[in-house]
Coordinates of C-alpha atoms in Angstrom, one line a residue:
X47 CA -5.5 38.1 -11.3
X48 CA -7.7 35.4 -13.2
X49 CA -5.0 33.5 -13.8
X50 CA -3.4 33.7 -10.1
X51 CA -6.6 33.4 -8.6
X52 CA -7.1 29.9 -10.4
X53 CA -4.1 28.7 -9.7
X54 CA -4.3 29.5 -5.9
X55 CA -7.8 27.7 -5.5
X56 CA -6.2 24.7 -6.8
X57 CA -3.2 25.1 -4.2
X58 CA -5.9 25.2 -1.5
X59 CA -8.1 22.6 -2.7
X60 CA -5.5 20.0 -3.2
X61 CA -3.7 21.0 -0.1
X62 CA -6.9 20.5 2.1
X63 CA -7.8 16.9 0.0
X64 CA -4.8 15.8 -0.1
X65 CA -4.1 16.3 3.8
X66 CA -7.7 14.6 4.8
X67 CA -6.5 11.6 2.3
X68 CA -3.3 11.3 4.3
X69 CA -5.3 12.0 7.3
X70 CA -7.4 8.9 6.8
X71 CA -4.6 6.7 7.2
X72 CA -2.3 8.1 9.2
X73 CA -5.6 7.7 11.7
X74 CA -5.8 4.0 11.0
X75 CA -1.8 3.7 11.4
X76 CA -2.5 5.4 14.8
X77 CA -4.9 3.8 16.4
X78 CA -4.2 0.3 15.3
X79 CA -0.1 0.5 15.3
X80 CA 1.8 3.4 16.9
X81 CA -0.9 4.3 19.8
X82 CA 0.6 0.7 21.0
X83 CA 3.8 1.9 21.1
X84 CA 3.4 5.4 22.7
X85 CA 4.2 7.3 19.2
X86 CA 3.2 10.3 19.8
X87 CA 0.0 11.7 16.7
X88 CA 2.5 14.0 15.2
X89 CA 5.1 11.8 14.6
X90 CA 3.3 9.1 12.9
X91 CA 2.4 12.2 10.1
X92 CA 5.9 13.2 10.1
X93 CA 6.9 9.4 9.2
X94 CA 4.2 9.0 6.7
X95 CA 5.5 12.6 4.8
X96 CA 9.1 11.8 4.8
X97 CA 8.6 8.2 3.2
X98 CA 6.9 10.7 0.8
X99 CA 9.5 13.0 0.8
X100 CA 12.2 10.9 0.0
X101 CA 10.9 9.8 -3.2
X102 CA 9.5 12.8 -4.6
X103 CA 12.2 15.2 -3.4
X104 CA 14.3 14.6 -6.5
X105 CA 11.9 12.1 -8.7
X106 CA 9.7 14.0 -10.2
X107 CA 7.2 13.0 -12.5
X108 CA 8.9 10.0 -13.4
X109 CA 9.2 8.7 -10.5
X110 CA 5.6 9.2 -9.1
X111 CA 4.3 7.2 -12.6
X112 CA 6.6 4.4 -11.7
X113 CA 5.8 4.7 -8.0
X114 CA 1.9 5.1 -8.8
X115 CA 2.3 2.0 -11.2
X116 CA 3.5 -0.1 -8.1
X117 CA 1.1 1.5 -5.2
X118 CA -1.9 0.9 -7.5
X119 CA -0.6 -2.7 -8.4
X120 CA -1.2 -3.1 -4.5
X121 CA -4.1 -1.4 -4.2
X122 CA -6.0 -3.5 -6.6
X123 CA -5.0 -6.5 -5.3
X124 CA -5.6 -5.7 -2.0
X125 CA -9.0 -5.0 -2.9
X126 CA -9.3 -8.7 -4.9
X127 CA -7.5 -10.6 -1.9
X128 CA -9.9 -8.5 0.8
X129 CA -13.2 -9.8 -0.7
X130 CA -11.4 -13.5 -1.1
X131 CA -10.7 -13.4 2.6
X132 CA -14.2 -11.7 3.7
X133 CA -15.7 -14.2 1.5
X134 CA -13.8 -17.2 3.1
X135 CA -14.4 -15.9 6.0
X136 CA -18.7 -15.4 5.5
X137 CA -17.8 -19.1 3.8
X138 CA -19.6 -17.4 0.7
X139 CA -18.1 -18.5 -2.8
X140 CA -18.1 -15.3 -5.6
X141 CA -21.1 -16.3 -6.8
X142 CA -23.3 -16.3 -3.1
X143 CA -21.3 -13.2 -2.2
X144 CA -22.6 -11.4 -5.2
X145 CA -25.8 -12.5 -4.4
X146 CA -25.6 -11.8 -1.1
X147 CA -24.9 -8.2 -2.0
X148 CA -27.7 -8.4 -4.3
X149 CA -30.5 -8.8 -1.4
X150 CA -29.1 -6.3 1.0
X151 CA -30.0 -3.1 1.7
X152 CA -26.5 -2.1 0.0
X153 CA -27.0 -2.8 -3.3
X154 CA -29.5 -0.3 -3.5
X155 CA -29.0 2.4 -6.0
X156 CA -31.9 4.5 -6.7
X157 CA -32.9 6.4 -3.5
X158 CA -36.2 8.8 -4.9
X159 CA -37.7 9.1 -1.4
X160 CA -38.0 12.8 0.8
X161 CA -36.1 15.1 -2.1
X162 CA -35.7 17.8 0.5
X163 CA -34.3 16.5 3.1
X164 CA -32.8 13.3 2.2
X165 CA -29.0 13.3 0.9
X166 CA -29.1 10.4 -0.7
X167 CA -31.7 11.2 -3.4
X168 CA -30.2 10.0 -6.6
X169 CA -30.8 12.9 -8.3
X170 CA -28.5 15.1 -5.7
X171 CA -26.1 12.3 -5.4
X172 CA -26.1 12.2 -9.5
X173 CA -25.5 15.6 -10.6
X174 CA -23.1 16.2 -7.4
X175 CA -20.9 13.1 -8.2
X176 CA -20.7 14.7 -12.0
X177 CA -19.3 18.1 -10.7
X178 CA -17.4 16.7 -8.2
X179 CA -15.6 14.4 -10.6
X180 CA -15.1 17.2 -13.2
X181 CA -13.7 19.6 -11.0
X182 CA -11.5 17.4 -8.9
X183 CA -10.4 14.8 -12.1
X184 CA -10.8 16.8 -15.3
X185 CA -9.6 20.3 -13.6
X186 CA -6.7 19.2 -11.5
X187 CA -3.0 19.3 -12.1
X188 CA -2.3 16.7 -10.2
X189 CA -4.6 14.5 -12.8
X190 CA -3.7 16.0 -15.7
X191 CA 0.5 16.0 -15.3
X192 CA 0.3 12.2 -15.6
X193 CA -1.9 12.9 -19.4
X194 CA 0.8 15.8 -20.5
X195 CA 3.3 12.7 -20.2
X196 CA 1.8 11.0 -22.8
X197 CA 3.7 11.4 -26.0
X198 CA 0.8 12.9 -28.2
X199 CA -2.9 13.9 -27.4
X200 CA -3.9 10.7 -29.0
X201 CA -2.1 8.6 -26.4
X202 CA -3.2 11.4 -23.8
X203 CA -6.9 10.7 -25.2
X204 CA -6.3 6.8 -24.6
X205 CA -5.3 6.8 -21.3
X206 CA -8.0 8.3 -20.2
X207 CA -10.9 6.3 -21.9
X208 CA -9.0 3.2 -20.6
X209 CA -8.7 4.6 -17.5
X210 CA -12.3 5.7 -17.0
X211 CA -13.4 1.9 -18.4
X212 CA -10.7 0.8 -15.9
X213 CA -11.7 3.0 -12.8
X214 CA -15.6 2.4 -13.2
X215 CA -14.8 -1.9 -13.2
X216 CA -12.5 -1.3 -9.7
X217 CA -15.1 0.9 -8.0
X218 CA -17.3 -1.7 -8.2
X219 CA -15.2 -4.2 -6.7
X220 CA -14.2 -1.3 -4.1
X221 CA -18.7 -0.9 -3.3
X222 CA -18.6 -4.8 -2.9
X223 CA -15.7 -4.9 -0.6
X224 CA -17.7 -1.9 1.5
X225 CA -20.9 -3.9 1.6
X226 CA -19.5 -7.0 2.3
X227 CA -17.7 -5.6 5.6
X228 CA -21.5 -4.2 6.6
X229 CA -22.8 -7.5 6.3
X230 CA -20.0 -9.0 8.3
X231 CA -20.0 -6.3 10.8
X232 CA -24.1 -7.1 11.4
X233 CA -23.3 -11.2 11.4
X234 CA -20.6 -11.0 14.1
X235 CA -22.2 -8.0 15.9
X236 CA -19.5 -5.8 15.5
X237 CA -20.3 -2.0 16.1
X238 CA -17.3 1.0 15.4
X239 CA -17.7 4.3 16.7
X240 CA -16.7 5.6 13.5
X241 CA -16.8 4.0 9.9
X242 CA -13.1 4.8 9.2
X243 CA -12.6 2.3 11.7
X244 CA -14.6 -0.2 10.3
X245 CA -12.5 -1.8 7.7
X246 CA -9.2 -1.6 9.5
X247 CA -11.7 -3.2 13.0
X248 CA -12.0 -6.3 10.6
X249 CA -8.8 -6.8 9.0
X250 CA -6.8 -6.2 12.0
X251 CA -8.7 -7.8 14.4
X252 CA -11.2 -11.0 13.1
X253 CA -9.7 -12.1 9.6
X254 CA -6.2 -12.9 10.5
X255 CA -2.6 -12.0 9.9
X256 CA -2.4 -12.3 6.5
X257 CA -5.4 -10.1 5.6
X258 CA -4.3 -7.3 8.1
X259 CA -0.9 -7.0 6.1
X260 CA -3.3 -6.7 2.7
X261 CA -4.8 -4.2 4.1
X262 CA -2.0 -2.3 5.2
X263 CA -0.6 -3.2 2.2
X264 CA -3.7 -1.8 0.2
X265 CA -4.4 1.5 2.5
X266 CA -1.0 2.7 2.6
X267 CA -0.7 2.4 -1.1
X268 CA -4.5 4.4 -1.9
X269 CA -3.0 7.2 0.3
X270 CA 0.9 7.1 -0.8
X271 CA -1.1 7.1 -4.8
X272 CA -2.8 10.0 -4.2
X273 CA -0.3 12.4 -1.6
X274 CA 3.0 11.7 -3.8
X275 CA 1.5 12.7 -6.8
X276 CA -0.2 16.1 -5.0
X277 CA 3.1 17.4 -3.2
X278 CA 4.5 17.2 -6.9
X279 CA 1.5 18.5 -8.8
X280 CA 1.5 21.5 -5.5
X281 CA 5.3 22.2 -6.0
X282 CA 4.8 22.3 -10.1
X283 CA 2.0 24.5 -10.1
X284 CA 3.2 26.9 -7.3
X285 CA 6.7 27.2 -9.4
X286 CA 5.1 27.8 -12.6
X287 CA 1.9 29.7 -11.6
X288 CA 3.5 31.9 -9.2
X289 CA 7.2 32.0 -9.5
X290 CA 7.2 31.6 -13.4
X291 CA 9.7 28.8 -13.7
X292 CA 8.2 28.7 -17.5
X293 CA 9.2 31.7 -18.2
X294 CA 12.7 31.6 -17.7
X295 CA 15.7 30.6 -20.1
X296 CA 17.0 27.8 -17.8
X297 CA 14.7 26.3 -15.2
X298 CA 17.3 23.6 -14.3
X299 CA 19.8 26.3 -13.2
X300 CA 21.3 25.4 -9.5
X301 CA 19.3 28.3 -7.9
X302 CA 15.8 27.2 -9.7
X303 CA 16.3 23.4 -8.6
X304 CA 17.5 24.8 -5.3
X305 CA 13.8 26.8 -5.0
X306 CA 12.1 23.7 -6.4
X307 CA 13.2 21.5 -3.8
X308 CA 12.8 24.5 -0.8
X309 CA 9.0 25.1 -2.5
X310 CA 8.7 20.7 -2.1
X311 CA 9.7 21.1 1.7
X312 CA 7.3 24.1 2.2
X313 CA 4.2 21.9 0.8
X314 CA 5.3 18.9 3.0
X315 CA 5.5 21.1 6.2
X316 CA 2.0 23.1 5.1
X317 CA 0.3 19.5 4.8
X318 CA 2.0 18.4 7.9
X319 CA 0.3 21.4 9.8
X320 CA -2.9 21.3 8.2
X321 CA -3.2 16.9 9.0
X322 CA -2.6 18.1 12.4
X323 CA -5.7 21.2 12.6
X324 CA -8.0 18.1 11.3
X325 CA -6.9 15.9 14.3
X326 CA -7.7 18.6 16.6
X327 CA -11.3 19.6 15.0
X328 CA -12.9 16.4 12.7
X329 CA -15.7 15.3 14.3
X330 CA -17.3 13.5 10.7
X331 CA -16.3 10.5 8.5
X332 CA -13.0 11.3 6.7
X333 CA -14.1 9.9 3.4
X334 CA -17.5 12.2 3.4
X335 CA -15.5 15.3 4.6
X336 CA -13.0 15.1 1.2
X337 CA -16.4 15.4 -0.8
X338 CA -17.9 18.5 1.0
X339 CA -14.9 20.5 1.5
X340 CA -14.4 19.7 -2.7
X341 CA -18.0 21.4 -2.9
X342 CA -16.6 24.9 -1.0
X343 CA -12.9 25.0 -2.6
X344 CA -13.1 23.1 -6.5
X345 CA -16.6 25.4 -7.0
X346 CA -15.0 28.7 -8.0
X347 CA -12.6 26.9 -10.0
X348 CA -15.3 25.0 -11.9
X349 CA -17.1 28.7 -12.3
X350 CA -13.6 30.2 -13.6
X351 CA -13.6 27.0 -16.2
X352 CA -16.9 27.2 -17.3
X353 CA -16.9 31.4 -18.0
X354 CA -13.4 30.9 -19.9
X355 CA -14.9 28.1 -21.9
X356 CA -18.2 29.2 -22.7
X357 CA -17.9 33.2 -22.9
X358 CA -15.0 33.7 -25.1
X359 CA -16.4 36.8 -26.2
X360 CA -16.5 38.2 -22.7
X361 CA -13.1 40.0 -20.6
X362 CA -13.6 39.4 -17.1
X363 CA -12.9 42.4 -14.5
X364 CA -9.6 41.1 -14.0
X365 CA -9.1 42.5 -10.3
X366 CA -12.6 41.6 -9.1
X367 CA -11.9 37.8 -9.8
X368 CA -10.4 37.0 -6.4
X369 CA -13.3 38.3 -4.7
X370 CA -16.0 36.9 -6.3
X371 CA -14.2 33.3 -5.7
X372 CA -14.4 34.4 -2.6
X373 CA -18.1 35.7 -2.2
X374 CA -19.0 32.4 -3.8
X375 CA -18.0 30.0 -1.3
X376 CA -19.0 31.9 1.7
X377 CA -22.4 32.1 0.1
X378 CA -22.5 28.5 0.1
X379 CA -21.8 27.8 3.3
X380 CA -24.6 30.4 4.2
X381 CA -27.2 28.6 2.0
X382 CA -26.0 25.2 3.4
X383 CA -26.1 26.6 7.1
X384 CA -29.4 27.7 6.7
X385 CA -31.4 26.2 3.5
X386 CA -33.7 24.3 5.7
X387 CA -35.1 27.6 7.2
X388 CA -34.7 29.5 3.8
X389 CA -35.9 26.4 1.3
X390 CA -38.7 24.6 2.8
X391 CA -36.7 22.0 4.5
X392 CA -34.2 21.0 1.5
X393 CA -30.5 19.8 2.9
X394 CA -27.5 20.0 0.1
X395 CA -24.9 17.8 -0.4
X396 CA -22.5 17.4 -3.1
X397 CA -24.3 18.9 -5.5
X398 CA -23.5 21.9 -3.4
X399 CA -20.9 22.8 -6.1
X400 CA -23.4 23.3 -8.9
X401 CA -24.3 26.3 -6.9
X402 CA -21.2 27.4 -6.1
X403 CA -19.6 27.3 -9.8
X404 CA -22.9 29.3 -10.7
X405 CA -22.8 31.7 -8.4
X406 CA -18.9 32.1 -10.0
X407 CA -19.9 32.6 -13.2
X408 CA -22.7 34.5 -13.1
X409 CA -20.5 37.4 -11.1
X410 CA -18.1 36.8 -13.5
X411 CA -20.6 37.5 -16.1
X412 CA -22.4 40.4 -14.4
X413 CA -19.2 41.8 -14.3
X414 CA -17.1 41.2 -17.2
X415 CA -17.7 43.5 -21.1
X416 CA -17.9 42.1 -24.2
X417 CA -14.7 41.9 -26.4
X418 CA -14.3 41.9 -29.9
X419 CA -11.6 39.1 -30.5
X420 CA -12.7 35.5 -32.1
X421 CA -11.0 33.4 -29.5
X422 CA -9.3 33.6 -26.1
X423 CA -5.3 31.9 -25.4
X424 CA -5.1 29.9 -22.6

């Protein structure tokens, strides 16, 4: 049931993330292209799954790191060629820019004002970006699959220190691009009624073509990255995890592949649906939704993680696993629904997932006996 219940938090988590990341620009494509054109909501999300679909039907692995390598390739560059066109067009050079930055109200960092109530306290926004990054990164097949195709852990082990040295340097570069479209938002007096609108507002409508196809360019590509490599990571783990392709003599067999692909059209359609339930209900910023649903659904995962890691000398109670993942999110929401009443005014946000993995493995713990063996398997 451990085991099961792992695997199925992960199928939910990266179902909902993945959806609001698709989501995102399938909202952009809508409002900026098809709502011209009379395209109806739902068929701009059908497009965008089976451009998916058609290269991960069959592909694979190997195809999403090829297709990856090419979608990232544009979505660096559209972040380079988006802050030489902003600049251009604030007639900044890299240097003012940068400076620019530098004495606004965006480059600020440390917030240590109002701990309670403010969500932007850096200690909150610290220690929730750490969880949140170790349970949606380090504990996430859809992550990890592109490190098990390394040759050896030592080239596994290299990718990622490159990639961490790599992804820190571009998120830079991704806060200055955000910043800079503040600051020229408040200089032309431009006002969005949401901020997922903000970027695409610019681009599309005061820079010109050739910046509006970058960003197209660029968007697309973030979203493409991130959804090709999740219906593959959802169709692997649900195969494995729950129909125990691993297991069996000879996974390529006609019938198995034939499963594969009818599990790969299941997770398109379930993504489909859910993009559709967000339409109908989403009332916040895209982007900050991803982070506080991660908070409910990667929690219990990171609770499961930690117990199996750290008490190795302790047997869970195998069929009370799936309901203390469950306890432990609903108890979050409770807290977050009501912590100003119950706490003295204190608001969470991300770091909402602490509490939640806690909560998992201490009922793990209160729960589980001790064992008498040196080590566990995994």
């Amino acid at each position: 049931w451990s085991y099961k219940t792992a695997a199925a938090i992960f199928l939910i988590s990266r179902i909902i993330g993945s959806s609001f990341r698709l989501y995102l620009v399938v909202i952009v494509l809508q409002k900026f292209i098809f709502d011209s054109y009379h395209i109806p909501f739902a068929v701009t999300v059908l497009i965008c799954l089976l451009l998916i679909w058609s290269y991960t039907f069959k592909g694979g692995l190997k195809t999403i790191i090829i297709t990856d390598s090419l979608q990232t390739l544009f979505l660096v560059s559209s972040v380079f060629l988006s802050i030489f066109f902003i600049c251009q067009s604030l007639h900044l050079n890299i240097f003012e820019a940068a400076e620019t930055i530098k004495n606004s109200s965006y480059s600020k960092v440390f917030f240590w004002n109002d701990f309670l109530s403010s969500k932007l306290h850096f200690t909150k926004a610290f220690l929730g970006g750490i969880f949140i990054t170790i349970a949606m990164t380090g504990l996430d097949q859809d992550l990890m699959q592109k490190n098990l195709s390394c040759k050896n852990i030592g080239e596994a082990q290299k990718n990622m220190f490159s990639f961490t040295a790599v992804f820190v340097l571009i998120n830079i570069f991704f806060l200055s691009v955000g910043a800079l479209l503040y600051i020229y938002a408040a200089k032309n007096s431009i006002s969005v009624a949401k901020t997922d609108y903000l970027y695409p507002t610019i681009a599309l409508n005061y820079l010109g073509v050739l910046p509006a196809i970058v960003f197209m360019l660029g968007l697309t590509a973030a979203t493409f990255a991130t959804t090709d490599s999740a219906l593959t990571a959802l169709t692997t783990s649900f195969c494995i995890d729950f129909l125990n392709f691993n297991k069996k003599e000879n996974n390529n067999s006609t019938k198995m592949v034939k499963t594969r692909h009818w599990v790969h059209i299941g997770f398109s359609a379930m993504l489909f649906l859910t993009i559709l339930i967000f339409n109908s209900i989403n009332d916040d910023a895209v982007v900050s939704a991803i982070f506080t649903v991660a908070s409910y659904t990667y929690g219990p995962l990171l609770g499961l993680y930690s117990f199996g890691l750290f008490m190795k000398n302790r047997q869970v109670a195998d069929q009370l696993v799936p309901f203390i993942c469950l306890i432990s999110p609903a108890v979050c929401y409770f807290l977050k629904s009501e912590s100003k009443t119950l706490l003295h005014g204190y608001v969470f946000d991300n770091e909402l997932i602490i509490i939640n993995g806690l909560i998992t493995f201490l009922g793990l713990l209160i729960t589980s006996h001790r064992k008498n063996v040196s080590a566990i398997t995994i």
